[in-house]
XYZ file of C-alpha atoms in Angstrom:
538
model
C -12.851 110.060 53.823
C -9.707 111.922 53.076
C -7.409 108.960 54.236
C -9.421 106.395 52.222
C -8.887 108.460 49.198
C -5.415 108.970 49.293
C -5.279 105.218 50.197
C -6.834 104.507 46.926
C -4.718 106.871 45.198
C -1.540 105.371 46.658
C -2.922 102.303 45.375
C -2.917 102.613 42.373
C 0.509 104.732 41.737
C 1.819 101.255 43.535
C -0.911 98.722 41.020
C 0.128 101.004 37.903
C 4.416 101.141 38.935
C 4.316 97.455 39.720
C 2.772 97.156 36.133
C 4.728 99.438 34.231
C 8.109 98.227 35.878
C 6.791 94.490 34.697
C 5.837 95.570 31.308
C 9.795 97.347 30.772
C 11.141 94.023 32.140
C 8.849 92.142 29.683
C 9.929 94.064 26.875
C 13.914 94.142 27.693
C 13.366 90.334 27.921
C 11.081 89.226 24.771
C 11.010 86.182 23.793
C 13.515 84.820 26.179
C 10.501 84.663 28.848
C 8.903 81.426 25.948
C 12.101 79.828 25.687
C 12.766 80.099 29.595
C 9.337 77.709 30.013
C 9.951 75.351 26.828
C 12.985 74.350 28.920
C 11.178 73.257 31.730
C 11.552 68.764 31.507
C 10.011 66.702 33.770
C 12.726 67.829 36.472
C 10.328 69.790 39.077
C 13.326 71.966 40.532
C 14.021 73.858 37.372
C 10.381 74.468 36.998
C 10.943 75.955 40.396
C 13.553 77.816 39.391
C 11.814 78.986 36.181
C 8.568 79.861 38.049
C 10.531 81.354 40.226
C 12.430 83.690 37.629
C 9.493 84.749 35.128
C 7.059 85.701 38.331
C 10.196 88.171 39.015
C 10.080 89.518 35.934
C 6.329 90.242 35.388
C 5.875 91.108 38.682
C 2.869 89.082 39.338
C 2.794 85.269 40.846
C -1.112 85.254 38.989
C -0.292 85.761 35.999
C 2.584 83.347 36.288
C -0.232 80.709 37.125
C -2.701 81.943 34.784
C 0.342 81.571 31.585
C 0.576 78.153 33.392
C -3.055 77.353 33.270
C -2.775 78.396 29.343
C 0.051 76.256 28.670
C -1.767 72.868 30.547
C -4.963 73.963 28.401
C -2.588 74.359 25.381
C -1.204 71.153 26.357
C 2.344 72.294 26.054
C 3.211 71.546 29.506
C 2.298 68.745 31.703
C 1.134 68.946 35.215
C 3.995 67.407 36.868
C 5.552 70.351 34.948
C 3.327 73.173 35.874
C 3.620 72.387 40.118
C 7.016 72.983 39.663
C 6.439 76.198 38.097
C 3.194 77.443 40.548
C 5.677 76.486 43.584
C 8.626 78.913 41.675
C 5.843 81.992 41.131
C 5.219 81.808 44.746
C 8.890 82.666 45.688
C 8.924 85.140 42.794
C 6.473 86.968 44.078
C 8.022 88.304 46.968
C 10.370 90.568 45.397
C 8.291 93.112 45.351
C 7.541 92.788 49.122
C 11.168 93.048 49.771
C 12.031 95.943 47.364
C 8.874 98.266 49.107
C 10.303 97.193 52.340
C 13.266 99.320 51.721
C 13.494 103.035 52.308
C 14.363 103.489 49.266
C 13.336 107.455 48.382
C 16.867 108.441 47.357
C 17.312 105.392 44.906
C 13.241 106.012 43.736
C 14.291 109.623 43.191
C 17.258 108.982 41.095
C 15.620 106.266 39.155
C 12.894 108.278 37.996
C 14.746 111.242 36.855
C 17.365 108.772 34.978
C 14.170 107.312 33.921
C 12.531 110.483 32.657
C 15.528 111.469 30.705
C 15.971 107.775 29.335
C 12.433 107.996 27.981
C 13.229 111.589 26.631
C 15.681 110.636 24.552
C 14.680 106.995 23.592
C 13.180 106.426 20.028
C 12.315 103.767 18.146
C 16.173 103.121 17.073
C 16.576 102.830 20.823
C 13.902 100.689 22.072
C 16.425 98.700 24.914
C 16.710 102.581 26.184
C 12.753 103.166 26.588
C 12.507 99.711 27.845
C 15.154 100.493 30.693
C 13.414 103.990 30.834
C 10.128 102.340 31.857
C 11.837 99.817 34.117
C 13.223 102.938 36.285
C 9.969 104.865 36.412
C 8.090 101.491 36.955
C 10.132 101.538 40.132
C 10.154 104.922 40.904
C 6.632 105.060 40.665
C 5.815 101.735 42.841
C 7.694 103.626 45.941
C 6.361 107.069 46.026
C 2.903 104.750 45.658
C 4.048 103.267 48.830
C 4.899 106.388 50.732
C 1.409 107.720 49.647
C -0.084 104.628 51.147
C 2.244 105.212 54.281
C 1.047 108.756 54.560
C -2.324 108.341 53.863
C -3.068 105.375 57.316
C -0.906 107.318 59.359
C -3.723 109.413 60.872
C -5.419 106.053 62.029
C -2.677 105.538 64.548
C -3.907 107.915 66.403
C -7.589 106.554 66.479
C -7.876 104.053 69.331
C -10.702 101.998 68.189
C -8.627 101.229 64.938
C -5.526 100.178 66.900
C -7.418 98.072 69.434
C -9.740 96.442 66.069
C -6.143 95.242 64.011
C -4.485 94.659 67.564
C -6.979 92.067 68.346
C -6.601 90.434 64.890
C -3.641 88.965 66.838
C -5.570 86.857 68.969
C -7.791 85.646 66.192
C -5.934 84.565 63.499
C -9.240 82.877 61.820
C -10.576 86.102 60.878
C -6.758 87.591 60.404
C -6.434 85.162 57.740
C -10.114 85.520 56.076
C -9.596 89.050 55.902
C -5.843 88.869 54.056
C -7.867 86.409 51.352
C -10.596 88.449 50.647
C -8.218 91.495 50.291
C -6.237 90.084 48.017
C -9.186 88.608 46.063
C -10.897 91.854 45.475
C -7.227 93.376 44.373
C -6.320 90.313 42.427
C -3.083 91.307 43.435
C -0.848 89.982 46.405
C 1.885 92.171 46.139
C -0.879 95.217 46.688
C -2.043 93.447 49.807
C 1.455 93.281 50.889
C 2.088 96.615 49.995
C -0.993 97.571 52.295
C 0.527 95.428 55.079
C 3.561 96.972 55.082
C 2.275 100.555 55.194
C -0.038 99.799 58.130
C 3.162 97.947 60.159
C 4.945 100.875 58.994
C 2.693 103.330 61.134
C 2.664 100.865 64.132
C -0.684 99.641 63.446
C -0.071 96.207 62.623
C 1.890 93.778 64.962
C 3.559 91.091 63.389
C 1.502 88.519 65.238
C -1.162 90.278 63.835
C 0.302 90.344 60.344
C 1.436 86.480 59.508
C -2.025 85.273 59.524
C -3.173 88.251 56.710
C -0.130 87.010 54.841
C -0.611 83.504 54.796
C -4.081 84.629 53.705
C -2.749 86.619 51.061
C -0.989 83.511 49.512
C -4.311 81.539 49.163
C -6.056 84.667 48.046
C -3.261 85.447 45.170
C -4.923 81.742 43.777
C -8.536 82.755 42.890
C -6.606 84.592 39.557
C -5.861 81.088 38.459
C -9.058 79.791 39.477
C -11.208 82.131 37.677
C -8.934 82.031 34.394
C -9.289 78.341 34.173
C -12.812 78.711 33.506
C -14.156 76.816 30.348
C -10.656 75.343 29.664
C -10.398 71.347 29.654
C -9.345 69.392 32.647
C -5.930 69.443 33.233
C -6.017 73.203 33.107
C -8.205 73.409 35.937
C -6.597 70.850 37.689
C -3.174 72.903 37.370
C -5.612 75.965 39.199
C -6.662 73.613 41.940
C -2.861 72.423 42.280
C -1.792 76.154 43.112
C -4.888 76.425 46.069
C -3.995 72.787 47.269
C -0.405 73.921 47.375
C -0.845 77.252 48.999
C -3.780 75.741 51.603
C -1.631 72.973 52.731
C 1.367 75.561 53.127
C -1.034 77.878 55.307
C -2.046 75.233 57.506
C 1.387 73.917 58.214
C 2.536 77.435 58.910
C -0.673 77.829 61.168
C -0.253 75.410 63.318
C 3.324 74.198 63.175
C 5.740 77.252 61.885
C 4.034 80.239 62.946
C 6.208 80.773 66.176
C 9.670 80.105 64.747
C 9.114 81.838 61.578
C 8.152 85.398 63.980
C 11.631 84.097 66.339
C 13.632 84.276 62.985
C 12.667 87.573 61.268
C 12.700 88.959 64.488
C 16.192 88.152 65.340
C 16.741 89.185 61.827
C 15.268 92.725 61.943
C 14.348 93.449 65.884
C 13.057 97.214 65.089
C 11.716 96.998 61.434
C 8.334 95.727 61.055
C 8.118 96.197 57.300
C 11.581 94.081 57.133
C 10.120 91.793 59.008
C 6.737 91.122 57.354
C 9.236 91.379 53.922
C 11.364 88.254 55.377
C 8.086 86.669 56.690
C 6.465 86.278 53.335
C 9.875 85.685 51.546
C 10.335 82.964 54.337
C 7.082 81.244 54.238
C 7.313 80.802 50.653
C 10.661 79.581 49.965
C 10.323 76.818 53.571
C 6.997 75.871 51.881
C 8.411 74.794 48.494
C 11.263 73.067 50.176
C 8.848 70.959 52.448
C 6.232 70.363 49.697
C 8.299 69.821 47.045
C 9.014 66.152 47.783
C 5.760 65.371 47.439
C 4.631 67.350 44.106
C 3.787 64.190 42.664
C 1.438 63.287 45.316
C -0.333 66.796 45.099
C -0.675 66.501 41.318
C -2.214 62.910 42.791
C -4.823 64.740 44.753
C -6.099 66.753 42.234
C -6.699 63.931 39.974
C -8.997 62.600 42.689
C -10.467 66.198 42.896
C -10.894 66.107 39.335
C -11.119 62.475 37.943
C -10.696 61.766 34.574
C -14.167 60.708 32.891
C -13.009 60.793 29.362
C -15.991 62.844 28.367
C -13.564 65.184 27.202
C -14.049 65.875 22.701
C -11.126 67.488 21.124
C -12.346 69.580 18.402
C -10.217 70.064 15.363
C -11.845 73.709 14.595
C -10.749 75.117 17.946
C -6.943 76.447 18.690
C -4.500 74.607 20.606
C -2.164 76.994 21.400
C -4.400 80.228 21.563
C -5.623 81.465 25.137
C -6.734 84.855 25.756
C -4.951 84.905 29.056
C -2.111 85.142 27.701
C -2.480 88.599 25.922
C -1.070 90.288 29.419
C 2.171 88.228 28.527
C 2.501 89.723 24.867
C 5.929 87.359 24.365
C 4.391 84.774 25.363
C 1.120 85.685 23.582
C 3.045 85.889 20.268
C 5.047 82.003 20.696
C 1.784 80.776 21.021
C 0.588 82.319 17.741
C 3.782 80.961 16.088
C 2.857 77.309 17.338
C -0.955 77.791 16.462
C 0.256 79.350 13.195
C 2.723 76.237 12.118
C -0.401 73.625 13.335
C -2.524 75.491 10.763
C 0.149 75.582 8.258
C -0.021 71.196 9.007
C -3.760 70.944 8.705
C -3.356 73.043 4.904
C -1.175 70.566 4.407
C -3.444 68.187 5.112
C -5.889 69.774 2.553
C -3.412 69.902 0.164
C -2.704 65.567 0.725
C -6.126 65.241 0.429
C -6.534 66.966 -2.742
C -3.988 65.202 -4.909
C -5.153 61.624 -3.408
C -8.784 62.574 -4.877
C -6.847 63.536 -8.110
C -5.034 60.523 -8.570
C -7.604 58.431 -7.422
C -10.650 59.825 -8.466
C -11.336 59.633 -4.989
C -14.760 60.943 -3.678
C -14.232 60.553 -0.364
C -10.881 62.347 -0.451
C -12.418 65.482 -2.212
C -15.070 65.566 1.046
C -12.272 65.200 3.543
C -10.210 67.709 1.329
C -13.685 70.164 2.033
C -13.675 69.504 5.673
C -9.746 69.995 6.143
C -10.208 73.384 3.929
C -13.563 73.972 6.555
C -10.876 73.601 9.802
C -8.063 75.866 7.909
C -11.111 78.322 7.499
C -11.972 78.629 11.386
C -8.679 78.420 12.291
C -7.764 81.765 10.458
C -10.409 83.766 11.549
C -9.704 82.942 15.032
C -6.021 83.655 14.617
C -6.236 87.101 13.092
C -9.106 88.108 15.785
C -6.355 86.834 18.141
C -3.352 89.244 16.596
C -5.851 91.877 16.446
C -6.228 92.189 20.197
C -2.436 91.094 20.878
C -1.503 94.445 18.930
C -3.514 96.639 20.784
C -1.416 95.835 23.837
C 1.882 97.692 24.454
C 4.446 96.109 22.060
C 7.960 97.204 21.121
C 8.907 97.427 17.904
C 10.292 93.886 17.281
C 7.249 92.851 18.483
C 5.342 94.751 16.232
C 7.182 93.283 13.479
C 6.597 90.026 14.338
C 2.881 90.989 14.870
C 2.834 91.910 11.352
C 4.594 88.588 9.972
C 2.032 86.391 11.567
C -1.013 88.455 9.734
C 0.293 87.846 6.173
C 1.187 84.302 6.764
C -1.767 83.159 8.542
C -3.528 84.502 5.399
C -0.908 82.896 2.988
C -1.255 79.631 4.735
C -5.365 80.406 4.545
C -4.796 80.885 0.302
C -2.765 77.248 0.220
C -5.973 75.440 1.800
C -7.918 77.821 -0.870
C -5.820 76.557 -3.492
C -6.080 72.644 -2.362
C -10.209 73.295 -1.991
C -10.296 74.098 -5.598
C -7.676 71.444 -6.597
C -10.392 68.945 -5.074
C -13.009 71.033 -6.898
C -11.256 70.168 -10.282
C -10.931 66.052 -8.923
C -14.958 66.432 -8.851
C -15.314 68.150 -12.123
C -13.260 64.970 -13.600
C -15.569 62.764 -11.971
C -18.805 64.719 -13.005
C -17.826 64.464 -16.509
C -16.346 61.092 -16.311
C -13.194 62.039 -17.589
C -9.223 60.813 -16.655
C -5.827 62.836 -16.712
C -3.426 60.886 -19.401
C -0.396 58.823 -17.474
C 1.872 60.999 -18.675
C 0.008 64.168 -16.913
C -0.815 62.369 -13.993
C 3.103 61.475 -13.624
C 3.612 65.413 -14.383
C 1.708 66.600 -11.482
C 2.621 64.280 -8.930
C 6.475 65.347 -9.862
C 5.543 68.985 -9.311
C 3.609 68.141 -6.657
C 6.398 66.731 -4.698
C 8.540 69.803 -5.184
C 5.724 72.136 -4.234
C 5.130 70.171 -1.114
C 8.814 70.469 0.052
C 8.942 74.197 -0.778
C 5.736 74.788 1.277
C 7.372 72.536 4.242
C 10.501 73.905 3.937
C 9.105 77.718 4.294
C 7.177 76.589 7.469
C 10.179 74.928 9.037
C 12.137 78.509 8.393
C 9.819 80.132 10.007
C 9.768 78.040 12.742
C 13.460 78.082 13.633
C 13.894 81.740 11.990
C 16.450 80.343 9.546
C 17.338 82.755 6.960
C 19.794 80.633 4.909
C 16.668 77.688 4.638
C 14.022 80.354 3.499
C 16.339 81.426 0.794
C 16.255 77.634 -0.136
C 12.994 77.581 -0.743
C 13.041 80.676 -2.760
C 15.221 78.410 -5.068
C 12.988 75.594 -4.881
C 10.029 77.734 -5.889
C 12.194 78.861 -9.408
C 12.595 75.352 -10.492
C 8.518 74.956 -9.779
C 8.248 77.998 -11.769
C 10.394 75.868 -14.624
C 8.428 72.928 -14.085
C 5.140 74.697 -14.734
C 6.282 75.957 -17.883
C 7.893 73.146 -19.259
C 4.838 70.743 -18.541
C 2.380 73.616 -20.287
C 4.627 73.052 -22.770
C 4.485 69.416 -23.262
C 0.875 69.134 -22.498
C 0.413 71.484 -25.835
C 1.770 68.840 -27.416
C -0.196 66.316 -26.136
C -3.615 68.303 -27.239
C -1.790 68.855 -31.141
C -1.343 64.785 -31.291
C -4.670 64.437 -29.829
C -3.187 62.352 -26.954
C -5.242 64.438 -24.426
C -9.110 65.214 -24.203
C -9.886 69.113 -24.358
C -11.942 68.616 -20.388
C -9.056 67.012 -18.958
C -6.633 68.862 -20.128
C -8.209 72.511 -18.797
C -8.186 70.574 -15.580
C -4.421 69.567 -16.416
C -3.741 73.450 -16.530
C -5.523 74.396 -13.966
C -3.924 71.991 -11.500
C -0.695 73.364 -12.521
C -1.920 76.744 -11.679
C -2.890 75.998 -8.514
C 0.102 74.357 -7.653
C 2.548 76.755 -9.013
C 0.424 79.138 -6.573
C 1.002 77.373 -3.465
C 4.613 77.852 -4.236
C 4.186 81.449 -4.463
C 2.474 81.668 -1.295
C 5.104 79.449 0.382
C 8.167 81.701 -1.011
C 6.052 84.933 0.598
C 6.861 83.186 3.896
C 10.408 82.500 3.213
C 10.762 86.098 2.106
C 9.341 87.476 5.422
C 11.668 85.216 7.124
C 14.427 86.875 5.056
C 13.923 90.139 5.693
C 13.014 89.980 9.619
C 15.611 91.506 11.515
């Protein structure tokens, strides 16, 4: 009982360093994880490469998948796009096989009391320092997990009916391989399985004849992540699941069959007394052979799973549900937060929409256009409240202080963008109103508000485009723009007073005049609140 317990225990220092080293990494990288996968083009090798770099980083080849699975929901990457990257995760996530290879407890030491002291005198001026700081400890933390795993299955070497039971595993490499994919289902984790692997060769309980078939197993066990996350997402996203298990199957069984013996010859010659450097190079190995072989024929494994999953167009897109938003993702704050950006700057488009809609039912006394206006304001609605239940959960997870920031940004635009649909909903309100009471805005006023229309429209595009691309020197543009609305306003109050003294305007119409101008003049305001948080970001 003892040994299973400190087994567990091990465990987790290794699940919780692995983590914490990933999250440090995470943070010391930011957004430059988002921008790594938006450069991914149709060329498969850099997705390979890219896979290959981000699964490094986060220290996990499933929730490489999973982000990928997200992003083919999200419909920001293609398939042809995503095999590129699963292929890349699976050489990524051998790192940490090779680092807990090592013996490594002088380095672990050192890096955890650096780290310590990092951490001690880190602040929030000096997030970079905490981030390293957690890196180190991360690190630290995922060896002396490993030497507690290493210490805690060393007593079974001396128990002769455990020897003999993962001896013969060797000569059935069937069950060798069921058992490495059900471990590393039930840890969702394939570097823990490894990690396990390693201490058991470690203590001479594992040979590596023995220990290729778990691995292999491992590598189609590491897939059920991406299976289960693409779960009530649309096709394409579980086809990009499927495309990880075809991949990794197909891998197994040419390694099975075909590569087992000269992949054993060539770590062996590598490492001839070091079992955990063997089973290190074996998985490192197996991985980057498979992508070379398989990646000629991506295309025709993206083929397959279109067969597996044929296209029935029974498929609805619905305009009230996110694009861009997947829960998945949340692990991956970065990531998490580009997404918001994109699903924030398609809901800033659809209250433009509303706001189209609007002035078409004014200037055409259009009744259609004031219901479309209503559903478009209906969509804006939904749209909020899913992306502020969204940002409420991303902030709960570990965030630095830029992140934070930006965290904080999103929340008051999302609701600013909300307050522009509000606006355009009661601009169609007012359309209605002049069609209850069969009343028309004079040329001259109609002439008025399209002019200010036009300028409001560009200030309100203009602050969305700043805050897509960050540009300071365009959001104080449309902090400019939004003055001469704010002359506009006043000088058309001004001439439509004129127009009621000469009688030239009816008293309905013209409270409708004024309160058009209202709304519009707000829209501007909300816009320049945007530009002003772009201003002021650091």
């Amino acid at each position: 009982m003892s040994i299973f317990i400190n087994l567990i225990g091990g465990l987790g220092l290794f699940l919780y360093g692995m983590n914490l080293m990933g999250e440090g990494l995470q943070k010391s990288t930011g957004p430059k994880l988002e921008k790594a996968i938006e450069l991914l083009t149709s060329n498969v090798v850099m997705g390979v490469l890219v896979g290959a770099v981000v699964t490094g980083i986060i220290q996990s080849s499933g929730a490489t998948t999973v982000m990928v699975v997200g992003f083919v929901n999200a419909g920001i990457m293609s398939l042809y796009q995503a095999i590129g990257v699963i292929m890349g995760a699976n050489i990524g996530t051998t790192v940490t096989a090779q680092l807990v290879s090592f013996d490594a407890s002088i380095i672990s030491s050192l890096a955890l009391g650096v780290g310590i002291i990092l951490y001690m005198i880190g602040s929030k001026s000096k997030p970079n320092l905490k981030n390293i700081s957690e890196i180190l400890i991360g690190f630290a933390i995922l060896f002396i997990g490993m030497e507690f795993m290493k210490e805690a299955v060393a007593p079974l070497s001396k128990i002769e009916a455990f020897r003999n039971m993962l001896q013969g595993l060797a000569s059935h490499p069937g069950i060798a391989l069921l058992a490495g994919f059900a471990m590393t289902t039930c840890l969702q984790s394939s570097s823990a399985s490894m990690g396990i692997l390693i201490a058991l060769a470690s203590q001479g309980l594992m040979p590596l004849s023995g220990a290729l078939p778990i691995l292999y197993g491992d590598n189609i066990g590491s897939c059920t992540t991406s299976l289960i996350s693409s779960i009530g997402t649309n096709k394409n996203a579980k086809r990009a699941a499927v495309m990880h298990l075809t991949f990794n199957v197909i891998g197994t069984i040419l390694f099975m069959i075909v590569l087992n013996k000269p992949i054993s010859m060539i770590v062996t010659h590598l490492d001839p007394t070091d079992i955990s450097r063997q089973i290190a190079n074996s998985h490192t190995l197996f991985n980057i052979i498979n992508v070379i072989i398989l990646l000629p024929f991506s295309k025709y494994i993206v083929k397959i799973v279109m067969k597996l999953i044929p296209d029935n167009g029974d498929e609805e897109y619905d305009e009230r549900a996110t694009k861009f938003l997947d829960e998945r993702m949340l692990e991956t704050p970065s990531i998490a937060l580009g997404n918001v950006v994109k699903e924030t700057l398609r809901m800033g488009r659809k209250a433009n929409e509303t706001l189209e809609c609007s002035i078409k039912a004014i200037r055409e006394n259009s009744q259609e256009d004031i219901q479309k206006t209503f559903d478009k304001e209906d969509i804006v609605n939904q749209l909020q409240k899913k992306l502020i239940d969204y940002l409420v959960k991303l902030s709960k997870k570990s965030l630095d202080d830029k992140l934070i920031e930006q965290v904080d940004f999103l929340f008051n635009t999302v609701n600013d963008i909300e307050r522009v649909s509000d606006h355009s909903e009661n601009m169609a309100e007012l359309a209605q109103d002049l069609i209850n009471s069969n009343a028309n805005l004079s040329k001259e006023a109609k002439d008025e508000i399209a002019y200010i229309y036009e300028k409001v429209t560009k200030v309100y595009t203009l602050s969305l485009q700043a805050m897509k691309e960050d540009n300071k020197e365009l959001a104080k543009e449309v902090l400019g723009l939004e003055e001469e609305v704010d002359c506009m306003e006043k000088s058309f109050r001004s001439s439509h007073m004129e127009r009621l003294n000469k009688n030239l305007c009816k008293i309905d119409s013209g409270i409708v005049y004024l309160d058009l101008l209202s709304n519009l003049e707000r829209i501007a305001d909300h816009s320049t609140n945007i530009a002003k948080r772009v201003i002021h970001s650091k």
